[in-house]
Short mmCIF file of C-alpha atoms and ligand atoms in Angstrom, two decimals:
data_model
loop_
_atom_site.label_atom_id
_atom_site.label_comp_id
_atom_site.label_asym_id
_atom_site.label_seq_id
_atom_site.Cartn_x
_atom_site.Cartn_y
_atom_site.Cartn_z
CA MET S 1317 -6.41 4.64 -12.30
CA LEU S 1318 -4.15 1.64 -12.65
CA THR S 1319 -5.29 -0.77 -15.14
CA VAL S 1320 -3.62 -4.25 -15.19
CA SER S 1321 -3.74 -6.52 -18.30
CA ARG S 1322 -2.52 -9.92 -18.83
CA LEU S 1323 0.39 -9.26 -16.48
CA GLY S 1324 3.36 -11.61 -16.20
CA CYS S 1325 6.36 -11.23 -14.01
CA ALA S 1326 9.62 -13.12 -13.97
CA ARG S 1327 12.52 -13.11 -11.44
CA GLY S 1328 15.69 -14.74 -11.53
CA GLY S 1329 14.51 -16.67 -14.51
CA CYS S 1330 11.28 -18.01 -12.80
CA GLN S 1331 7.96 -16.99 -13.68
CA ILE S 1332 6.39 -15.46 -10.66
CA LEU S 1333 3.14 -13.83 -11.85
CA HIS S 1334 0.77 -15.42 -14.40
CA ASP S 1335 -1.87 -13.60 -16.48
CA ILE S 1336 -3.03 -10.98 -13.72
CA ASN S 1337 -6.08 -8.93 -14.76
CA PHE S 1338 -7.57 -6.04 -12.83
CA ARG S 1339 -8.43 -2.36 -12.36
CA LEU S 1340 -7.61 -0.07 -9.25
CA GLU S 1341 -10.53 2.56 -9.07
CA ALA S 1342 -10.07 6.11 -7.95
CA GLY S 1343 -11.55 6.43 -4.75
CA GLU S 1344 -11.12 2.57 -3.62
CA VAL S 1345 -9.00 0.52 -1.02
CA LEU S 1346 -7.61 -2.53 -2.86
CA ALA S 1347 -5.99 -5.20 -0.22
CA VAL S 1348 -3.83 -8.10 -2.00
CA LEU S 1349 -3.72 -10.83 0.29
CA GLY S 1350 -1.80 -14.15 -0.17
CA THR S 1351 0.71 -16.48 1.46
CA ASN S 1352 4.25 -15.94 1.85
CA GLY S 1353 5.89 -15.94 -1.65
CA ALA S 1354 2.50 -15.76 -3.45
CA GLY S 1355 4.05 -12.69 -5.44
CA LYS S 1356 2.43 -9.88 -3.53
CA SER S 1357 5.63 -7.64 -3.37
CA THR S 1358 6.60 -8.77 -7.04
CA LEU S 1359 3.26 -7.21 -8.04
CA LEU S 1360 4.04 -4.02 -6.08
CA ALA S 1361 7.49 -3.99 -7.77
CA THR S 1362 5.69 -4.37 -11.22
CA LEU S 1363 3.00 -1.75 -10.51
CA SER S 1364 5.55 0.63 -9.24
CA GLY S 1365 7.77 0.57 -12.36
CA GLU S 1366 10.67 -1.16 -10.82
CA LEU S 1367 10.31 -4.44 -12.28
CA PRO S 1368 9.37 -4.39 -16.06
CA PRO S 1369 6.78 -6.79 -16.96
CA ALA S 1370 7.75 -9.96 -18.45
CA GLU S 1371 4.08 -10.02 -20.63
CA GLY S 1372 0.92 -7.75 -20.41
CA GLU S 1373 0.71 -3.89 -19.81
CA ILE S 1374 0.18 -1.74 -16.95
CA LEU S 1375 -1.54 1.74 -17.73
CA LEU S 1376 -1.49 4.58 -15.24
CA GLY S 1377 -4.53 7.14 -15.74
CA GLY S 1378 -4.92 5.54 -19.07
CA ARG S 1379 -1.30 6.19 -20.48
CA ALA S 1380 1.43 3.05 -20.33
CA LEU S 1381 3.56 2.97 -16.99
CA GLU S 1382 6.81 3.10 -18.73
CA SER S 1383 6.05 6.06 -20.55
CA TRP S 1384 5.62 8.46 -17.69
CA PRO S 1385 8.48 10.82 -17.20
CA ALA S 1386 9.83 9.66 -13.69
CA ASP S 1387 8.93 13.42 -11.86
CA GLU S 1388 5.64 13.26 -13.14
CA ARG S 1389 4.65 9.53 -12.16
CA ALA S 1390 6.38 10.16 -8.91
CA ARG S 1391 3.39 12.77 -8.38
CA ARG S 1392 0.80 10.20 -9.25
CA LEU S 1393 2.14 7.13 -7.77
CA ALA S 1394 3.75 6.92 -4.44
CA VAL S 1395 5.20 3.39 -3.20
CA LEU S 1396 6.02 2.18 0.45
CA PRO S 1397 8.19 -0.97 -0.05
CA GLN S 1398 8.02 -4.11 2.24
CA SER S 1399 11.14 -2.62 3.97
CA SER S 1400 12.83 0.61 3.44
CA SER S 1401 16.26 1.38 4.69
CA LEU S 1402 18.20 4.67 5.32
CA ALA S 1403 21.78 4.78 6.42
CA PHE S 1404 21.97 8.34 7.34
CA ALA S 1405 21.21 10.34 10.37
CA PHE S 1406 18.19 12.49 8.93
CA SER S 1407 15.90 13.90 11.30
CA VAL S 1408 12.39 12.58 11.05
CA GLU S 1409 11.17 15.69 9.26
CA GLU S 1410 14.09 15.46 6.47
CA VAL S 1411 13.00 12.04 5.45
CA VAL S 1412 9.29 12.82 5.35
CA LEU S 1413 10.71 15.90 3.15
CA LEU S 1414 12.18 13.64 0.66
CA GLY S 1415 8.47 12.82 -0.50
CA ARG S 1416 8.31 16.46 -1.84
CA LEU S 1417 11.11 15.98 -3.87
CA PRO S 1418 9.28 15.33 -7.16
CA HIS S 1419 7.31 18.51 -6.52
CA ALA S 1420 8.34 22.10 -7.00
CA SER S 1421 5.94 23.58 -4.45
CA GLY S 1422 8.43 25.57 -2.45
CA ARG S 1423 9.77 25.36 1.15
CA GLU S 1424 6.92 26.47 3.10
CA ALA S 1425 4.55 24.35 1.16
CA ASP S 1426 6.74 21.24 1.58
CA ARG S 1427 6.92 22.01 5.28
CA ARG S 1428 3.31 22.50 5.83
CA ILE S 1429 2.53 19.46 3.98
CA ALA S 1430 5.07 17.28 5.88
CA ALA S 1431 3.77 18.38 8.89
CA GLU S 1432 0.28 17.37 7.88
CA ALA S 1433 1.59 13.95 6.70
CA MET S 1434 3.33 13.60 10.02
CA GLN S 1435 0.30 14.12 11.63
CA ALA S 1436 -1.53 11.07 9.79
CA ALA S 1437 1.05 9.05 10.73
CA ASP S 1438 1.40 9.94 14.42
CA ILE S 1439 4.93 11.13 14.13
CA GLU S 1440 4.93 14.94 14.81
CA HIS S 1441 6.26 14.10 18.27
CA LEU S 1442 9.28 12.44 16.71
CA ARG S 1443 9.94 15.54 14.07
CA GLN S 1444 13.62 16.41 15.45
CA ARG S 1445 14.58 12.83 16.25
CA SER S 1446 17.31 11.28 14.15
CA TYR S 1447 15.83 8.57 11.92
CA LEU S 1448 18.69 5.96 13.38
CA THR S 1449 17.30 6.11 16.93
CA LEU S 1450 14.10 4.95 16.19
CA SER S 1451 12.27 1.80 16.79
CA GLY S 1452 11.07 -0.23 13.69
CA GLY S 1453 7.38 0.74 14.23
CA GLU S 1454 8.29 4.11 14.30
CA ARG S 1455 10.72 4.10 11.34
CA GLN S 1456 7.68 2.57 9.43
CA ARG S 1457 5.41 5.40 10.29
CA VAL S 1458 8.19 7.82 9.04
CA HIS S 1459 8.18 6.20 5.67
CA LEU S 1460 4.42 6.19 5.58
CA ALA S 1461 4.40 9.91 6.17
CA ARG S 1462 7.04 10.32 3.47
CA VAL S 1463 4.94 8.35 0.89
CA LEU S 1464 1.80 10.37 2.04
CA ALA S 1465 3.69 13.61 1.58
CA GLN S 1466 4.54 12.49 -1.88
CA ILE S 1467 0.85 12.55 -2.96
CA TRP S 1468 -0.62 14.17 -0.24
CA ASP S 1469 -1.62 17.70 -2.42
CA SER S 1470 -1.82 15.94 -5.82
CA SER S 1471 -3.97 17.91 -8.46
CA GLU S 1472 -4.67 14.86 -10.24
CA PRO S 1473 -6.13 11.80 -8.28
CA ALA S 1474 -3.13 9.73 -7.13
CA CYS S 1475 -2.21 6.00 -6.45
CA LEU S 1476 -0.49 4.91 -3.07
CA LEU S 1477 0.91 1.08 -3.04
CA LEU S 1478 1.72 0.11 0.46
CA ASP S 1479 3.44 -3.06 0.98
CA GLU S 1480 2.58 -4.79 4.51
CA PRO S 1481 2.39 -1.25 5.91
CA THR S 1482 1.11 -2.76 9.20
CA ALA S 1483 3.40 -5.14 9.55
CA SER S 1484 5.56 -3.68 12.58
CA LEU S 1485 2.80 -1.26 14.01
CA ASP S 1486 0.87 -1.94 17.50
CA LEU S 1487 -2.92 -2.35 17.29
CA ALA S 1488 -3.63 1.41 17.36
CA HIS S 1489 -1.35 2.47 14.74
CA GLN S 1490 -2.43 -0.53 12.37
CA ARG S 1491 -6.17 1.18 12.85
CA LEU S 1492 -4.75 4.74 12.18
CA ILE S 1493 -2.73 3.72 9.01
CA LEU S 1494 -5.70 1.84 7.75
CA GLN S 1495 -8.06 4.77 8.39
CA GLN S 1496 -5.72 7.24 6.74
CA ALA S 1497 -5.79 4.66 3.58
CA GLN S 1498 -9.60 4.92 3.49
CA GLU S 1499 -9.39 8.84 4.13
CA ILE S 1500 -7.03 9.17 1.17
CA ALA S 1501 -9.11 7.19 -1.09
CA GLN S 1502 -12.10 8.97 -0.05
CA ARG S 1503 -10.43 12.36 -1.55
CA GLY S 1504 -10.40 10.43 -4.92
CA ASN S 1505 -6.92 8.50 -4.76
CA ALA S 1506 -6.56 4.77 -5.27
CA VAL S 1507 -4.92 2.87 -2.61
CA LEU S 1508 -3.55 -0.84 -3.09
CA LEU S 1509 -2.13 -2.28 0.11
CA VAL S 1510 -0.74 -5.82 0.98
CA LEU S 1511 -2.17 -6.95 4.28
CA HIS S 1512 -1.77 -10.42 6.35
CA ASP S 1513 -4.38 -9.96 8.48
CA LEU S 1514 -7.67 -11.12 6.93
CA ASN S 1515 -9.87 -9.24 9.21
CA LEU S 1516 -8.32 -5.93 8.79
CA ALA S 1517 -8.63 -6.41 4.98
CA ALA S 1518 -12.28 -7.28 5.54
CA ARG S 1519 -12.89 -4.22 7.60
CA TYR S 1520 -10.89 -1.32 6.00
CA ALA S 1521 -10.79 -2.69 2.16
CA ASP S 1522 -13.28 -2.15 -0.45
CA ARG S 1523 -12.18 -4.83 -2.40
CA LEU S 1524 -9.65 -7.91 -1.95
CA LEU S 1525 -7.41 -9.26 -4.44
CA LEU S 1526 -6.01 -12.96 -3.14
CA LEU S 1527 -2.97 -14.03 -4.86
CA ASP S 1528 -2.18 -17.90 -4.78
CA ARG S 1529 0.96 -19.04 -6.49
CA GLY S 1530 1.33 -15.73 -8.65
CA ALA S 1531 -2.01 -15.83 -10.05
CA VAL S 1532 -5.30 -14.36 -9.06
CA SER S 1533 -7.42 -16.67 -6.89
CA ALA S 1534 -10.46 -14.37 -6.17
CA LEU S 1535 -11.17 -10.58 -6.80
CA GLY S 1536 -14.21 -8.56 -5.21
CA SER S 1537 -15.90 -8.04 -1.76
CA ALA S 1538 -14.78 -9.43 1.46
CA TRP S 1539 -17.80 -11.68 1.67
CA GLY S 1540 -17.02 -12.78 -1.85
CA VAL S 1541 -13.42 -13.68 -1.42
CA LEU S 1542 -13.06 -14.87 2.29
CA GLU S 1543 -15.15 -18.15 2.04
CA ALA S 1544 -13.89 -20.65 4.71
CA GLU S 1545 -13.22 -23.25 1.71
CA ARG S 1546 -11.28 -21.10 -0.22
CA ILE S 1547 -9.00 -19.99 2.83
CA LYS S 1548 -8.48 -23.49 3.57
CA ARG S 1549 -7.23 -24.18 0.06
CA VAL S 1550 -4.91 -21.06 -0.32
CA PHE S 1551 -3.83 -20.71 3.39
CA GLY S 1552 -4.29 -24.20 4.56
CA VAL S 1553 -6.18 -23.10 7.53
CA GLU S 1554 -9.35 -24.05 8.79
CA VAL S 1555 -11.49 -20.99 9.74
CA GLN S 1556 -15.07 -20.22 10.33
CA VAL S 1557 -16.42 -17.28 8.59
CA VAL S 1558 -19.02 -15.43 10.39
CA PRO S 1559 -20.80 -12.07 9.99
CA HIS S 1560 -19.04 -9.15 12.12
CA PRO S 1561 -21.18 -8.46 15.04
CA GLN S 1562 -21.16 -5.02 14.62
CA LEU S 1563 -19.93 -4.08 10.87
CA ASP S 1564 -21.01 -5.04 7.77
CA CYS S 1565 -18.16 -7.56 6.71
CA PRO S 1566 -17.09 -10.90 7.82
CA LEU S 1567 -15.12 -12.12 10.65
CA ILE S 1568 -12.93 -14.79 10.30
CA ILE S 1569 -12.15 -17.10 13.28
CA ALA S 1570 -9.00 -19.11 12.95
P1 ADP U 2748 5.35 -12.31 -1.35
O1 ADP U 2748 5.71 -10.63 -1.35
O2 ADP U 2748 4.08 -12.81 -1.67
O3 ADP U 2748 5.56 -12.78 -0.04
P2 ADP U 2748 7.47 -12.29 -3.43
O4 ADP U 2748 6.65 -11.46 -4.42
O5 ADP U 2748 8.35 -11.22 -2.59
O6 ADP U 2748 6.31 -12.72 -2.52
O7 ADP U 2748 8.08 -13.40 -4.02
C1 ADP U 2748 7.42 -14.36 -4.95
C2 ADP U 2748 8.33 -15.34 -5.35
O8 ADP U 2748 9.33 -14.67 -5.97
C3 ADP U 2748 9.19 -16.09 -4.08
O9 ADP U 2748 8.99 -17.40 -4.32
C4 ADP U 2748 10.46 -15.44 -4.10
O10 ADP U 2748 11.43 -16.37 -3.54
C5 ADP U 2748 10.56 -15.12 -5.46
N1 ADP U 2748 11.82 -14.23 -5.63
C6 ADP U 2748 11.46 -13.00 -5.00
N2 ADP U 2748 12.41 -12.18 -5.68
C7 ADP U 2748 12.91 -12.93 -6.32
C8 ADP U 2748 14.49 -12.69 -7.01
N3 ADP U 2748 15.28 -11.44 -7.01
N4 ADP U 2748 14.84 -13.75 -7.92
C9 ADP U 2748 14.41 -14.76 -7.71
N5 ADP U 2748 13.28 -15.20 -7.14
C10 ADP U 2748 12.53 -14.25 -6.55
MG1 MG U 2749 6.05 -9.55 0.21
#
């Protein structure tokens, strides 16, 4: 769905990402991990077409990312940035409906899809509220519903890029959002999300991509990537990695 080859990125004259190679496949959830400043958001900015690569190429559905017409690309690729701001007193439903702008699906279908996306992000009860009156975590869920609405009924498999989607969420909503990411992938889409919690990544992602100072340190299953030695080397933290008592994934004990 998304093929990244020899990708290099620079920002402010500094090389930030070096020689990144991976494929994001339809049907999978890929978690991107790494320390603050490792280049995770820069990677998302590049994959979303916001930041042109300095080197290498990105293919979306086999076609160069930069060659997609904006509207067509927006129907295939939705992005939740690390922080989204909105200064207008839109209602929650109006914000979610912004996700439908690239589509010409009609008011009725748009409202139905917005309602389903709001349900997925557990914000239906906030539908009429002004966005500006919401808490940080509620706002985060509204933006999430907006990007879900953008690809909800995509006729082609779509790609969802989420930068720290669980950052300001309580435990139950972290779970809900990651379960939604899995469901979206199960419908044939691809999801790439940045996470800091290694245990959430191990539990909910099919594969993990660990970035270290702008390069791929490891890519693969949670068992392969989350080795105690590597965690110590990349994050500088001593951990114990044990089998999860109930699930088929490792459990990281810091
Ligand atoms: P992460 O999301 O992994 O925490 P980022 O991708 O945001 O990291 O940043 C990677 C590195 O790039 C950091 O060292 C950051 O300071 C630097 N950086 C980010 N944006 C810019 C910019 N606009 N100009 C210069 N450096 C930047
Ligand atoms: Mg970031």
